[in-house]
Amino acid sequence: MTLAETARALFATEFGTEPEGCWCAPGRVNLIGEHVDYAGGLCLPMAIPQITVVAVRRRSDHLLRVRSSGFDGVDLDLRDRHVDGWAAYVAGVIWTLDPPGLTGADIAVASDVPVGAGLSSSAALETSVAVALADLCGLPLGDDGRDRLAAACVRAENDYAGAPTGGLDQRIALHARPGHALLLDFADGSSEHIPFDAEARGLTVLVVDTGTGHELADGQYGQRRREVEDVTRLLGVESLRDASSADPIDDPVLRRRARHVIDEIARVQEAAELLRAGRIRDLGPLLDASHRSLRDDFEVSCLELDTAVDAAVAAGALGARMVGGGFGGSAIALCEDNRVDSVRQAVADAAAQRDLPAPTFLRATASGGARRC
């Protein structure tokens, strides 16, 4: 049974009728460019095959009913703009998007995007709902329309779910193309689709879910964002995109935070040039450098992530790094196809030796964005 069929079956069971349709949006991995979206930086994400599907039918009574096999169901009056838990990602999109003529909805959710793995399950849910509502209510779904949907989803996550994310996840979920990474410029809002067909070159982007969940709304992510804002004000620049690693910063913590952001933006620029030239294998050293920076300068890694990255590189991966907000979640390793099994085994063995949770693995291929399914 496909995920769309699962969502339809859940909808029929829970609500006793059929949905008006099903829509889906992908999870993502960010090849490079972590914790720089909210600093006017550059990021290079791609969508993955894992998706969230929503089956939706509109209502006319201000009631929102949301069901998922993985979470408790929620019923709420949309006129009362307060909701806790996972349903905030759904209700928040409705409140921020405010689609014409919509006063309520029944929504059933099915997903194979791992939750808490740093693969943006929250944005997959938000953007699948946003595309569904836009399609049902006649909102535009071209590039400009999808930009507006992304902005609404970011506001929903910031204002209602309480996670101060910067917009990378929502934009890749809405704009992704198969076989491409998406270079996102958060200084001017522009983007560029760059071919990324690792499989055609005998390569695999291996995702390692460490089994250590993270939670962006727990305060640490927000603290890092505030530190970036503090050093931006200190330097008197509009964003750290305008700063230099040579700028004097007395505070050692803020100096490290700024160094990560400035150097990471430079790494993304170099990675984009490599991909334009088809030199995917040469990404490896940039991935390694990005992880060291996230571990040492931005301090968002953890034992589980460091263990996975170190083991992958020692087993022959071309490069590896943590992805997502950090403090748990997943890492990626760029591997030759004939090294994937040995890398997997080495990462699993390293986790077992340290009595860490057993990691799980998936292969990430550059996939398409939010759509009707």
mmCIF file with all atom_site columns, C-alpha atoms in Angstrom, residues 11 14-17 55 57 59 61-67 73-76 78 90 104-108:
data_model
loop_
_atom_site.group_PDB
_atom_site.id
_atom_site.type_symbol
_atom_site.label_atom_id
_atom_site.label_alt_id
_atom_site.label_comp_id
_atom_site.label_asym_id
_atom_site.label_entity_id
_atom_site.label_seq_id
_atom_site.pdbx_PDB_ins_code
_atom_site.Cartn_x
_atom_site.Cartn_y
_atom_site.Cartn_z
_atom_site.occupancy
_atom_site.B_iso_or_equiv
_atom_site.pdbx_formal_charge
_atom_site.auth_seq_id
_atom_site.auth_comp_id
_atom_site.auth_asym_id
_atom_site.auth_atom_id
_atom_site.pdbx_PDB_model_num
ATOM 1  C CA . PHE A 1 11  ? -9.260  9.259  6.383  1.00 0.00 ? 11  PHE A CA 1
ATOM 2  C CA . GLU A 1 14  ? -11.597 8.225  11.008 1.00 0.00 ? 14  GLU A CA 1
ATOM 3  C CA . PHE A 1 15  ? -14.070 10.460 9.181  1.00 0.00 ? 15  PHE A CA 1
ATOM 4  C CA . GLY A 1 16  ? -16.418 8.022  7.419  1.00 0.00 ? 16  GLY A CA 1
ATOM 5  C CA . THR A 1 17  ? -16.059 9.603  3.978  1.00 0.00 ? 17  THR A CA 1
ATOM 6  C CA . ALA A 1 55  ? -5.628  13.477 2.717  1.00 0.00 ? 55  ALA A CA 1
ATOM 7  C CA . ARG A 1 57  ? -11.551 17.470 2.891  1.00 0.00 ? 57  ARG A CA 1
ATOM 8  C CA . ARG A 1 59  ? -15.400 21.736 6.268  1.00 0.00 ? 59  ARG A CA 1
ATOM 9  C CA . ASP A 1 61  ? -17.987 24.793 10.551 1.00 0.00 ? 61  ASP A CA 1
ATOM 10 C CA . HIS A 1 62  ? -14.606 26.154 11.781 1.00 0.00 ? 62  HIS A CA 1
ATOM 11 C CA . LEU A 1 63  ? -13.619 22.683 13.007 1.00 0.00 ? 63  LEU A CA 1
ATOM 12 C CA . LEU A 1 64  ? -10.202 21.209 12.287 1.00 0.00 ? 64  LEU A CA 1
ATOM 13 C CA . ARG A 1 65  ? -9.836  17.472 12.825 1.00 0.00 ? 65  ARG A CA 1
ATOM 14 C CA . VAL A 1 66  ? -6.374  15.980 12.319 1.00 0.00 ? 66  VAL A CA 1
ATOM 15 C CA . ARG A 1 67  ? -5.505  12.295 12.510 1.00 0.00 ? 67  ARG A CA 1
ATOM 16 C CA . GLY A 1 73  ? -5.765  12.865 17.044 1.00 0.00 ? 73  GLY A CA 1
ATOM 17 C CA . VAL A 1 74  ? -6.687  16.502 17.579 1.00 0.00 ? 74  VAL A CA 1
ATOM 18 C CA . ASP A 1 75  ? -10.013 18.338 17.208 1.00 0.00 ? 75  ASP A CA 1
ATOM 19 C CA . LEU A 1 76  ? -10.065 22.116 17.586 1.00 0.00 ? 76  LEU A CA 1
ATOM 20 C CA . LEU A 1 78  ? -9.992  27.278 14.301 1.00 0.00 ? 78  LEU A CA 1
ATOM 21 C CA . VAL A 1 90  ? -1.126  21.960 10.687 1.00 0.00 ? 90  VAL A CA 1
ATOM 22 C CA . GLY A 1 104 ? -12.396 24.094 8.534  1.00 0.00 ? 104 GLY A CA 1
ATOM 23 C CA . ALA A 1 105 ? -10.907 20.801 7.398  1.00 0.00 ? 105 ALA A CA 1
ATOM 24 C CA . ASP A 1 106 ? -10.541 17.104 8.069  1.00 0.00 ? 106 ASP A CA 1
ATOM 25 C CA . ILE A 1 107 ? -6.963  15.928 7.527  1.00 0.00 ? 107 ILE A CA 1
ATOM 26 C CA . ALA A 1 108 ? -5.400  12.452 7.734  1.00 0.00 ? 108 ALA A CA 1
#
